[in-house]
Amino acid sequence: MAREMRAASFSEFGGRDKVTVGTMELPELKEGEVLIRVKAAGVNPVDAVIREGYYKDMMPHLMPVIPGWDVAGVVEERGHAARRFEVGDEVYAYARRPEVKWGTFAEYIIIPESYLALRPRNLSWEETAGVPLAGLTAYQSLYDAGNLQEGQSVLIIGASGGVGTFGIQLAKARGAEVVGVASARNHAYMRELGADHTIDYKDQHIGEATKRIYPDGVDLIFDCTSGESLQQSLMALKPGGTLVSILNQGKDLDPGINFRFVFVEPHATQLYALRELAEAGKLRVHVSKTYSLDEAAEALEQIHTLHTTGKIVVVP
Ligand SMILES: NC(=O)c1ccc[n+]([C@@H]2O[C@H](COP(=O)([O-])OP(=O)(O)OC[C@H]3O[C@@H](n4cnc5c(N)ncnc54)[C@H](OP(=O)(O)O)[C@@H]3O)[C@@H](O)[C@H]2O)c1
């Protein structure tokens, strides 16, 4: 018999009023898929952007769409040939699929088991759900694209948000020095995570302030905001240094800069690496607010401000 669940969804692109909460029927499990009971779902800026239809020409969207790409939950059923996990295993995933349809702001999600990793055992469900998308973005930006090495310096623009929170900690875990950029209210937070220096983008010129700390410039700039803050920072990149952005795709940039754009990919092996770091005490997750499923539209409004500290999470 088909399984029903409660889920937040929208059937038209638009603002907050398009998101409703109701009952939906889950499809049958297919080969290699598992049914996850969602314990918590992380909220990311992309969820609000998807609701507004920004990606509608880049990825197929099948209405109604359930938002949410981050999940922490329990394996409840396995489809044919899905044998990597046992029923009852506690897992987490970055659940972006080729078609935008079945998200994580729901009681259940069906997903190929290849997306899953066992979750960090020392984190709560809410903390776990905050890790996948933002954690993988920081990992792929700093370690893969940026090739960050011990003893190097990195300037992180937007360092108190979801991605930046992991950026600071992953850079410190590698033995790098970190300059974190955010507004003054988040400076103590960034220091607590391990930032060696902090800059307030509201009343300091980011490039000049960074040059006062590192007169020769930094080895890596990790840009999580783009716009004027990115442009200001460029004068502080060492000759031969690398710029990694998760927003700017190379527009208005000097072609001489060693530049990489990152669009985060699902990666179960890297989720295991993040689990190891969390269990070693090197990765903490700050959940600044938890929302119920009925408050999903409000969670999307908050994440859309681009001024969230740490992570926010929906608990169905
Ligand atoms: N390409 C990818 O794969 C990818 C992956 C993840 C995220 N993203 C994008 O990357 C951005 C960051 O994601 P997130 O989850 O970290 O967002 P977030 O949680 O909203 O964090 C935003 C951060 O930017 C800071 N900030 C806001 N305006 C700023 C400015 N003008 N100059 C410098 N810092 C500023 C905020 O600090 P204050 O609150 O102190 O202002 C905060 O630290 C979003 O636009 C998201 O869509 C892209």
mmCIF file of C-alpha atoms and ligand atoms in Angstrom:
data_model
loop_
_atom_site.group_PDB
_atom_site.id
_atom_site.type_symbol
_atom_site.label_atom_id
_atom_site.label_comp_id
_atom_site.label_asym_id
_atom_site.label_seq_id
_atom_site.Cartn_x
_atom_site.Cartn_y
_atom_site.Cartn_z
ATOM 1 C CA MET A 1 0.000 0.000 0.000
ATOM 2 C CA ALA A 2 1.290 3.477 -0.887
ATOM 3 C CA ARG A 3 2.722 5.369 2.070
ATOM 4 C CA GLU A 4 1.452 8.840 2.917
ATOM 5 C CA MET A 5 3.457 11.528 4.637
ATOM 6 C CA ARG A 6 3.246 15.153 5.680
ATOM 7 C CA ALA A 7 5.441 17.484 3.664
ATOM 8 C CA ALA A 8 5.956 21.158 2.856
ATOM 9 C CA SER A 9 5.641 21.850 -0.874
ATOM 10 C CA PHE A 10 4.910 24.429 -3.548
ATOM 11 C CA SER A 11 3.119 24.010 -6.888
ATOM 12 C CA GLU A 12 4.069 27.395 -8.353
ATOM 13 C CA PHE A 13 7.246 29.456 -8.137
ATOM 14 C CA GLY A 14 7.087 32.576 -6.017
ATOM 15 C CA GLY A 15 7.273 33.921 -2.491
ATOM 16 C CA ARG A 16 6.527 32.679 0.984
ATOM 17 C CA ASP A 17 2.761 32.244 0.348
ATOM 18 C CA LYS A 18 3.424 29.498 -2.244
ATOM 19 C CA VAL A 19 4.617 27.035 0.419
ATOM 20 C CA THR A 20 1.919 24.899 2.048
ATOM 21 C CA VAL A 21 2.033 21.862 4.321
ATOM 22 C CA GLY A 22 -0.150 18.841 3.562
ATOM 23 C CA THR A 23 -0.257 15.122 2.833
ATOM 24 C CA MET A 24 1.539 13.544 -0.119
ATOM 25 C CA GLU A 25 1.892 9.991 -1.362
ATOM 26 C CA LEU A 26 5.378 8.539 -1.660
ATOM 27 C CA PRO A 27 6.306 6.526 -4.774
ATOM 28 C CA GLU A 28 7.342 2.844 -4.580
ATOM 29 C CA LEU A 29 10.973 2.102 -3.677
ATOM 30 C CA LYS A 30 13.071 1.290 -6.744
ATOM 31 C CA GLU A 31 16.252 -0.745 -7.108
ATOM 32 C CA GLY A 32 19.107 0.621 -4.992
ATOM 33 C CA GLU A 33 16.895 3.108 -3.141
ATOM 34 C CA VAL A 34 16.153 3.427 0.545
ATOM 35 C CA LEU A 35 13.343 5.042 2.494
ATOM 36 C CA ILE A 36 14.615 7.460 5.139
ATOM 37 C CA ARG A 37 12.517 8.689 8.036
ATOM 38 C CA VAL A 38 13.588 12.346 8.263
ATOM 39 C CA LYS A 39 14.663 13.366 11.772
ATOM 40 C CA ALA A 40 15.873 16.827 10.726
ATOM 41 C CA ALA A 41 16.408 18.763 7.488
ATOM 42 C CA GLY A 42 19.024 21.495 7.091
ATOM 43 C CA VAL A 43 17.943 24.761 5.431
ATOM 44 C CA ASN A 44 20.148 26.446 2.821
ATOM 45 C CA PRO A 45 19.852 29.670 0.770
ATOM 46 C CA VAL A 46 19.384 27.559 -2.374
ATOM 47 C CA ASP A 47 16.048 26.249 -1.016
ATOM 48 C CA ALA A 48 14.564 29.757 -1.126
ATOM 49 C CA VAL A 49 16.136 30.413 -4.520
ATOM 50 C CA ILE A 50 14.578 27.197 -5.907
ATOM 51 C CA ARG A 51 11.162 28.265 -4.558
ATOM 52 C CA GLU A 52 11.502 31.511 -6.509
ATOM 53 C CA GLY A 53 12.196 29.592 -9.746
ATOM 54 C CA TYR A 54 15.756 30.802 -10.222
ATOM 55 C CA TYR A 55 16.983 27.372 -11.344
ATOM 56 C CA LYS A 56 13.935 26.450 -13.438
ATOM 57 C CA ASP A 57 15.810 26.628 -16.757
ATOM 58 C CA MET A 58 18.858 24.791 -15.414
ATOM 59 C CA MET A 59 17.247 21.726 -13.809
ATOM 60 C CA PRO A 60 13.890 20.026 -14.397
ATOM 61 C CA HIS A 61 11.343 20.829 -11.653
ATOM 62 C CA LEU A 62 8.377 18.473 -11.203
ATOM 63 C CA MET A 63 5.500 20.154 -9.344
ATOM 64 C CA PRO A 64 4.618 19.920 -6.556
ATOM 65 C CA VAL A 65 8.178 20.371 -5.308
ATOM 66 C CA ILE A 66 9.203 19.551 -1.729
ATOM 67 C CA PRO A 67 12.066 21.899 -0.805
ATOM 68 C CA GLY A 68 15.177 20.880 1.155
ATOM 69 C CA TRP A 69 18.401 19.174 0.122
ATOM 70 C CA ASP A 70 19.893 18.238 3.529
ATOM 71 C CA VAL A 71 18.743 15.250 5.547
ATOM 72 C CA ALA A 72 19.576 13.431 8.768
ATOM 73 C CA GLY A 73 17.456 10.380 9.455
ATOM 74 C CA VAL A 74 16.955 6.663 9.907
ATOM 75 C CA VAL A 75 16.852 3.953 7.222
ATOM 76 C CA GLU A 76 13.323 2.564 7.400
ATOM 77 C CA GLU A 77 13.106 0.315 4.296
ATOM 78 C CA ARG A 78 15.443 -0.906 1.563
ATOM 79 C CA GLY A 79 14.576 -1.378 -2.114
ATOM 80 C CA HIS A 80 15.772 -4.305 -4.211
ATOM 81 C CA ALA A 81 19.598 -4.676 -4.095
ATOM 82 C CA ALA A 82 20.055 -1.824 -1.599
ATOM 83 C CA ARG A 83 22.374 -3.519 0.865
ATOM 84 C CA ARG A 84 24.960 -0.954 1.998
ATOM 85 C CA PHE A 85 22.875 0.060 5.031
ATOM 86 C CA GLU A 86 20.750 -1.835 7.526
ATOM 87 C CA VAL A 87 17.235 -0.886 8.526
ATOM 88 C CA GLY A 88 17.682 1.319 11.605
ATOM 89 C CA ASP A 89 21.019 2.830 10.520
ATOM 90 C CA GLU A 90 21.384 6.528 11.338
ATOM 91 C CA VAL A 91 22.500 8.355 8.212
ATOM 92 C CA TYR A 92 22.860 11.782 6.586
ATOM 93 C CA ALA A 93 23.003 13.047 3.017
ATOM 94 C CA TYR A 94 23.118 15.951 0.616
ATOM 95 C CA ALA A 95 20.037 14.889 -1.324
ATOM 96 C CA ARG A 96 20.207 17.012 -4.488
ATOM 97 C CA ARG A 97 18.853 14.858 -7.323
ATOM 98 C CA PRO A 98 18.947 15.504 -11.106
ATOM 99 C CA GLU A 99 15.233 16.445 -10.948
ATOM 100 C CA VAL A 100 13.924 18.856 -8.316
ATOM 101 C CA LYS A 101 10.934 17.075 -6.767
ATOM 102 C CA TRP A 102 11.382 15.089 -3.564
ATOM 103 C CA GLY A 103 13.054 17.254 -0.920
ATOM 104 C CA THR A 104 13.729 16.822 2.762
ATOM 105 C CA PHE A 105 11.108 19.144 4.361
ATOM 106 C CA ALA A 106 8.959 16.048 4.820
ATOM 107 C CA GLU A 107 8.490 13.061 7.093
ATOM 108 C CA TYR A 108 10.221 10.735 4.584
ATOM 109 C CA ILE A 109 12.476 10.819 1.560
ATOM 110 C CA ILE A 110 13.392 8.073 -0.901
ATOM 111 C CA ILE A 111 16.966 8.296 -2.123
ATOM 112 C CA PRO A 112 19.603 6.058 -3.781
ATOM 113 C CA GLU A 113 21.760 4.567 -1.040
ATOM 114 C CA SER A 114 24.905 5.868 -2.786
ATOM 115 C CA TYR A 115 24.088 9.364 -1.445
ATOM 116 C CA LEU A 116 24.210 8.242 2.187
ATOM 117 C CA ALA A 117 26.846 8.057 4.881
ATOM 118 C CA LEU A 118 26.565 7.019 8.510
ATOM 119 C CA ARG A 119 26.107 10.174 10.543
ATOM 120 C CA PRO A 120 28.522 11.607 13.147
ATOM 121 C CA ARG A 121 27.638 9.802 16.374
ATOM 122 C CA ASN A 122 28.437 12.759 18.664
ATOM 123 C CA LEU A 123 26.071 15.262 17.007
ATOM 124 C CA SER A 124 22.354 15.754 17.653
ATOM 125 C CA TRP A 125 19.907 15.165 14.783
ATOM 126 C CA GLU A 126 19.571 18.914 14.261
ATOM 127 C CA GLU A 127 23.346 19.432 14.195
ATOM 128 C CA THR A 128 23.786 16.495 11.815
ATOM 129 C CA ALA A 129 21.219 17.913 9.389
ATOM 130 C CA GLY A 130 23.184 21.158 9.213
ATOM 131 C CA VAL A 131 26.312 19.484 7.871
ATOM 132 C CA PRO A 132 25.876 17.990 4.377
ATOM 133 C CA LEU A 133 25.399 20.804 1.827
ATOM 134 C CA ALA A 134 27.352 23.506 3.648
ATOM 135 C CA GLY A 135 30.022 21.100 4.926
ATOM 136 C CA LEU A 136 30.599 19.576 1.490
ATOM 137 C CA THR A 137 30.731 23.045 -0.096
ATOM 138 C CA ALA A 138 33.474 24.155 2.283
ATOM 139 C CA TYR A 139 35.304 20.835 1.883
ATOM 140 C CA GLN A 140 35.221 20.897 -1.934
ATOM 141 C CA SER A 141 36.132 24.607 -2.032
ATOM 142 C CA LEU A 142 39.033 24.615 0.438
ATOM 143 C CA TYR A 143 40.472 21.117 0.082
ATOM 144 C CA ASP A 144 39.718 20.214 -3.561
ATOM 145 C CA ALA A 145 39.502 23.471 -5.565
ATOM 146 C CA GLY A 146 41.674 25.567 -3.210
ATOM 147 C CA ASN A 147 44.184 22.822 -2.333
ATOM 148 C CA LEU A 148 44.672 24.528 1.045
ATOM 149 C CA GLN A 149 47.861 23.480 2.829
ATOM 150 C CA GLU A 150 49.163 23.650 6.390
ATOM 151 C CA GLY A 151 50.673 27.056 7.213
ATOM 152 C CA GLN A 152 48.820 28.887 4.430
ATOM 153 C CA SER A 153 46.492 31.839 4.997
ATOM 154 C CA VAL A 154 42.869 31.995 3.874
ATOM 155 C CA LEU A 155 40.427 34.895 3.760
ATOM 156 C CA ILE A 156 36.821 33.682 4.088
ATOM 157 C CA ILE A 157 34.193 36.221 3.001
ATOM 158 C CA GLY A 158 30.877 35.408 4.693
ATOM 159 C CA ALA A 159 32.495 33.323 7.414
ATOM 160 C CA SER A 160 29.714 33.242 10.013
ATOM 161 C CA GLY A 161 27.029 31.648 7.814
ATOM 162 C CA GLY A 162 26.364 28.017 6.976
ATOM 163 C CA VAL A 163 29.278 27.490 4.595
ATOM 164 C CA GLY A 164 31.663 29.853 6.389
ATOM 165 C CA THR A 165 31.109 28.085 9.727
ATOM 166 C CA PHE A 166 32.516 24.914 8.153
ATOM 167 C CA GLY A 167 35.087 26.890 6.172
ATOM 168 C CA ILE A 168 36.742 28.272 9.306
ATOM 169 C CA GLN A 169 36.868 24.870 11.002
ATOM 170 C CA LEU A 170 38.086 22.915 7.958
ATOM 171 C CA ALA A 171 40.822 25.494 7.368
ATOM 172 C CA LYS A 172 41.934 25.206 11.000
ATOM 173 C CA ALA A 173 41.810 21.400 10.810
ATOM 174 C CA ARG A 174 44.285 21.658 7.893
ATOM 175 C CA GLY A 175 46.586 23.893 9.970
ATOM 176 C CA ALA A 176 45.898 27.113 8.029
ATOM 177 C CA GLU A 177 45.490 30.675 9.366
ATOM 178 C CA VAL A 178 42.025 32.163 8.924
ATOM 179 C CA VAL A 179 40.699 35.680 8.433
ATOM 180 C CA GLY A 180 36.898 35.664 8.768
ATOM 181 C CA VAL A 181 34.701 38.388 7.240
ATOM 182 C CA ALA A 182 31.198 39.063 8.632
ATOM 183 C CA SER A 183 29.390 41.843 10.482
ATOM 184 C CA ALA A 184 30.621 42.788 13.964
ATOM 185 C CA ARG A 185 27.845 40.895 15.777
ATOM 186 C CA ASN A 186 29.372 37.626 14.501
ATOM 187 C CA HIS A 187 33.042 38.274 15.351
ATOM 188 C CA ALA A 188 33.040 36.485 18.720
ATOM 189 C CA TYR A 189 31.285 33.547 17.015
ATOM 190 C CA MET A 190 33.958 33.323 14.278
ATOM 191 C CA ARG A 191 36.764 33.492 16.873
ATOM 192 C CA GLU A 192 35.111 30.704 18.863
ATOM 193 C CA LEU A 193 35.175 28.543 15.728
ATOM 194 C CA GLY A 194 38.898 29.230 15.362
ATOM 195 C CA ALA A 195 39.259 32.353 13.191
ATOM 196 C CA ASP A 196 42.615 34.029 13.911
ATOM 197 C CA HIS A 197 41.486 37.446 12.646
ATOM 198 C CA THR A 198 38.108 39.044 11.896
ATOM 199 C CA ILE A 199 37.041 41.885 9.588
ATOM 200 C CA ASP A 200 33.706 43.758 9.583
ATOM 201 C CA TYR A 201 32.646 44.330 5.962
ATOM 202 C CA LYS A 202 30.305 47.104 7.067
ATOM 203 C CA ASP A 203 32.928 49.536 8.293
ATOM 204 C CA GLN A 204 36.252 48.272 6.946
ATOM 205 C CA HIS A 205 37.680 47.933 3.436
ATOM 206 C CA ILE A 206 38.236 44.148 3.282
ATOM 207 C CA GLY A 207 41.341 44.255 1.064
ATOM 208 C CA GLU A 208 43.072 47.011 3.048
ATOM 209 C CA ALA A 209 42.230 45.416 6.405
ATOM 210 C CA THR A 210 43.592 42.050 5.196
ATOM 211 C CA LYS A 211 46.796 43.710 3.926
ATOM 212 C CA ARG A 212 47.366 45.200 7.365
ATOM 213 C CA ILE A 213 47.448 41.628 8.739
ATOM 214 C CA TYR A 214 49.231 39.975 5.772
ATOM 215 C CA PRO A 215 51.225 42.671 3.903
ATOM 216 C CA ASP A 216 52.130 40.144 1.152
ATOM 217 C CA GLY A 217 48.533 38.988 0.831
ATOM 218 C CA VAL A 218 46.768 35.672 1.522
ATOM 219 C CA ASP A 219 47.271 32.339 -0.250
ATOM 220 C CA LEU A 220 43.556 31.693 -0.733
ATOM 221 C CA ILE A 221 40.358 33.718 -0.837
ATOM 222 C CA PHE A 222 37.167 31.716 -0.267
ATOM 223 C CA ASP A 223 34.262 33.860 -1.448
ATOM 224 C CA CYS A 224 30.801 33.047 -0.075
ATOM 225 C CA THR A 225 29.154 36.432 -0.846
ATOM 226 C CA SER A 226 30.389 37.899 -4.155
ATOM 227 C CA GLY A 227 29.640 41.544 -5.151
ATOM 228 C CA GLU A 228 31.448 44.479 -3.576
ATOM 229 C CA SER A 229 32.980 42.395 -0.761
ATOM 230 C CA LEU A 230 34.668 40.105 -3.289
ATOM 231 C CA GLN A 231 35.930 43.037 -5.391
ATOM 232 C CA GLN A 232 37.404 44.713 -2.277
ATOM 233 C CA SER A 233 39.220 41.562 -1.247
ATOM 234 C CA LEU A 234 41.066 40.938 -4.541
ATOM 235 C CA MET A 235 43.927 43.352 -3.762
ATOM 236 C CA ALA A 236 44.780 41.065 -0.802
ATOM 237 C CA LEU A 237 45.383 37.929 -2.906
ATOM 238 C CA LYS A 238 49.059 36.972 -3.063
ATOM 239 C CA PRO A 239 50.552 36.766 -6.583
ATOM 240 C CA GLY A 240 49.981 33.128 -7.561
ATOM 241 C CA GLY A 241 47.268 32.744 -4.896
ATOM 242 C CA THR A 242 43.897 31.149 -5.599
ATOM 243 C CA LEU A 243 40.373 32.563 -5.530
ATOM 244 C CA VAL A 244 37.548 30.064 -4.980
ATOM 245 C CA SER A 245 33.988 31.384 -5.270
ATOM 246 C CA ILE A 246 30.662 29.627 -4.777
ATOM 247 C CA LEU A 247 28.732 32.543 -6.330
ATOM 248 C CA ASN A 248 30.829 34.412 -8.881
ATOM 249 C CA GLN A 249 31.408 32.298 -11.998
ATOM 250 C CA GLY A 250 34.269 34.446 -13.276
ATOM 251 C CA LYS A 251 32.319 37.570 -14.247
ATOM 252 C CA ASP A 252 34.202 40.874 -13.793
ATOM 253 C CA LEU A 253 37.366 39.083 -12.699
ATOM 254 C CA ASP A 254 40.875 39.675 -13.975
ATOM 255 C CA PRO A 255 41.595 36.634 -16.220
ATOM 256 C CA GLY A 256 45.098 36.519 -14.697
ATOM 257 C CA ILE A 257 43.675 35.359 -11.350
ATOM 258 C CA ASN A 258 43.930 31.679 -10.536
ATOM 259 C CA PHE A 259 40.184 31.261 -10.168
ATOM 260 C CA ARG A 260 37.859 28.329 -9.477
ATOM 261 C CA PHE A 261 34.080 28.257 -9.237
ATOM 262 C CA VAL A 262 32.567 25.457 -7.126
ATOM 263 C CA PHE A 263 29.034 24.088 -7.375
ATOM 264 C CA VAL A 264 28.753 21.532 -4.593
ATOM 265 C CA GLU A 265 28.333 17.880 -5.594
ATOM 266 C CA PRO A 266 26.857 15.055 -3.493
ATOM 267 C CA HIS A 267 29.796 13.005 -2.193
ATOM 268 C CA ALA A 268 29.262 10.212 0.333
ATOM 269 C CA THR A 269 32.998 9.575 0.859
ATOM 270 C CA GLN A 270 33.492 13.207 1.860
ATOM 271 C CA LEU A 271 30.514 12.913 4.242
ATOM 272 C CA TYR A 272 32.494 10.136 5.962
ATOM 273 C CA ALA A 273 35.509 12.492 6.159
ATOM 274 C CA LEU A 274 33.285 15.168 7.750
ATOM 275 C CA ARG A 275 31.923 12.570 10.170
ATOM 276 C CA GLU A 276 35.475 11.692 11.223
ATOM 277 C CA LEU A 277 36.324 15.363 11.823
ATOM 278 C CA ALA A 278 33.129 15.860 13.836
ATOM 279 C CA GLU A 279 33.814 12.794 15.954
ATOM 280 C CA ALA A 280 37.389 14.018 16.548
ATOM 281 C CA GLY A 281 35.907 17.260 17.938
ATOM 282 C CA LYS A 282 37.218 19.332 15.019
ATOM 283 C CA LEU A 283 33.832 20.208 13.530
ATOM 284 C CA ARG A 284 31.076 21.774 15.589
ATOM 285 C CA VAL A 285 27.670 22.785 14.260
ATOM 286 C CA HIS A 286 25.865 25.807 15.621
ATOM 287 C CA VAL A 287 22.103 25.499 15.062
ATOM 288 C CA SER A 288 20.780 29.024 15.633
ATOM 289 C CA LYS A 289 17.095 28.084 15.236
ATOM 290 C CA THR A 290 14.878 25.029 14.747
ATOM 291 C CA TYR A 291 11.545 25.210 12.876
ATOM 292 C CA SER A 292 8.640 22.739 12.733
ATOM 293 C CA LEU A 293 7.376 21.502 9.355
ATOM 294 C CA ASP A 294 4.446 23.931 9.659
ATOM 295 C CA GLU A 295 7.001 26.738 9.933
ATOM 296 C CA ALA A 296 8.914 25.714 6.769
ATOM 297 C CA ALA A 297 7.888 28.880 4.873
ATOM 298 C CA GLU A 298 9.269 30.991 7.734
ATOM 299 C CA ALA A 299 12.559 29.052 7.710
ATOM 300 C CA LEU A 300 12.902 29.837 3.994
ATOM 301 C CA GLU A 301 12.302 33.538 4.700
ATOM 302 C CA GLN A 302 15.050 33.549 7.334
ATOM 303 C CA ILE A 303 17.622 31.778 5.125
ATOM 304 C CA HIS A 304 16.793 34.168 2.277
ATOM 305 C CA THR A 305 18.135 37.115 4.329
ATOM 306 C CA LEU A 306 21.719 35.808 3.878
ATOM 307 C CA HIS A 307 22.372 36.906 7.468
ATOM 308 C CA THR A 308 21.812 33.621 9.323
ATOM 309 C CA THR A 309 24.438 32.693 11.909
ATOM 310 C CA GLY A 310 25.490 29.034 11.637
ATOM 311 C CA LYS A 311 22.653 26.762 10.487
ATOM 312 C CA ILE A 312 18.865 26.618 10.779
ATOM 313 C CA VAL A 313 16.965 23.343 10.627
ATOM 314 C CA VAL A 314 13.430 22.046 9.981
ATOM 315 C CA VAL A 315 12.269 19.175 12.233
ATOM 316 C CA PRO A 316 9.229 17.357 10.775
HETATM 317 N N1 LIG B 1 27.958 27.123 -5.382
HETATM 318 C C1 LIG B 1 27.596 26.329 -4.382
HETATM 319 O O1 LIG B 1 27.729 25.108 -4.464
HETATM 320 C C2 LIG B 1 26.996 26.913 -3.133
HETATM 321 C C3 LIG B 1 26.874 26.080 -2.006
HETATM 322 C C4 LIG B 1 26.372 26.636 -0.816
HETATM 323 C C5 LIG B 1 25.989 27.988 -0.769
HETATM 324 N N2 LIG B 1 26.084 28.731 -1.908
HETATM 325 C C6 LIG B 1 25.708 30.184 -1.859
HETATM 326 O O2 LIG B 1 26.698 30.811 -1.053
HETATM 327 C C7 LIG B 1 26.131 31.839 -0.263
HETATM 328 C C8 LIG B 1 26.459 31.575 1.204
HETATM 329 O O3 LIG B 1 25.766 30.416 1.654
HETATM 330 P P1 LIG B 1 25.550 30.183 3.212
HETATM 331 O O4 LIG B 1 24.735 28.983 3.380
HETATM 332 O O5 LIG B 1 26.859 30.287 3.936
HETATM 333 O O6 LIG B 1 24.675 31.516 3.563
HETATM 334 P P2 LIG B 1 24.345 32.154 4.977
HETATM 335 O O7 LIG B 1 24.273 31.091 6.002
HETATM 336 O O8 LIG B 1 23.172 33.047 4.777
HETATM 337 O O9 LIG B 1 25.643 33.053 5.332
HETATM 338 C C9 LIG B 1 25.891 34.277 4.693
HETATM 339 C C10 LIG B 1 27.175 34.888 5.266
HETATM 340 O O10 LIG B 1 27.552 36.048 4.505
HETATM 341 C C11 LIG B 1 27.792 37.138 5.390
HETATM 342 N N3 LIG B 1 27.504 38.343 4.611
HETATM 343 C C12 LIG B 1 26.283 38.832 4.226
HETATM 344 N N4 LIG B 1 26.452 39.930 3.459
HETATM 345 C C13 LIG B 1 27.802 40.121 3.343
HETATM 346 C C14 LIG B 1 28.616 41.076 2.669
HETATM 347 N N5 LIG B 1 28.072 42.084 1.955
HETATM 348 N N6 LIG B 1 29.964 40.948 2.752
HETATM 349 C C15 LIG B 1 30.532 39.966 3.460
HETATM 350 N N7 LIG B 1 29.827 39.025 4.121
HETATM 351 C C16 LIG B 1 28.466 39.106 4.056
HETATM 352 C C17 LIG B 1 26.912 36.881 6.586
HETATM 353 O O11 LIG B 1 27.409 37.555 7.727
HETATM 354 P P3 LIG B 1 26.492 38.642 8.536
HETATM 355 O O12 LIG B 1 25.222 37.922 8.928
HETATM 356 O O13 LIG B 1 27.348 39.007 9.709
HETATM 357 O O14 LIG B 1 26.230 39.760 7.584
HETATM 358 C C18 LIG B 1 27.079 35.363 6.698
HETATM 359 O O15 LIG B 1 28.328 35.080 7.312
HETATM 360 C C19 LIG B 1 24.619 31.827 -0.583
HETATM 361 O O16 LIG B 1 24.353 32.817 -1.559
HETATM 362 C C20 LIG B 1 24.385 30.441 -1.167
HETATM 363 O O17 LIG B 1 23.305 30.409 -2.074
HETATM 364 C C21 LIG B 1 26.596 28.251 -3.077
#
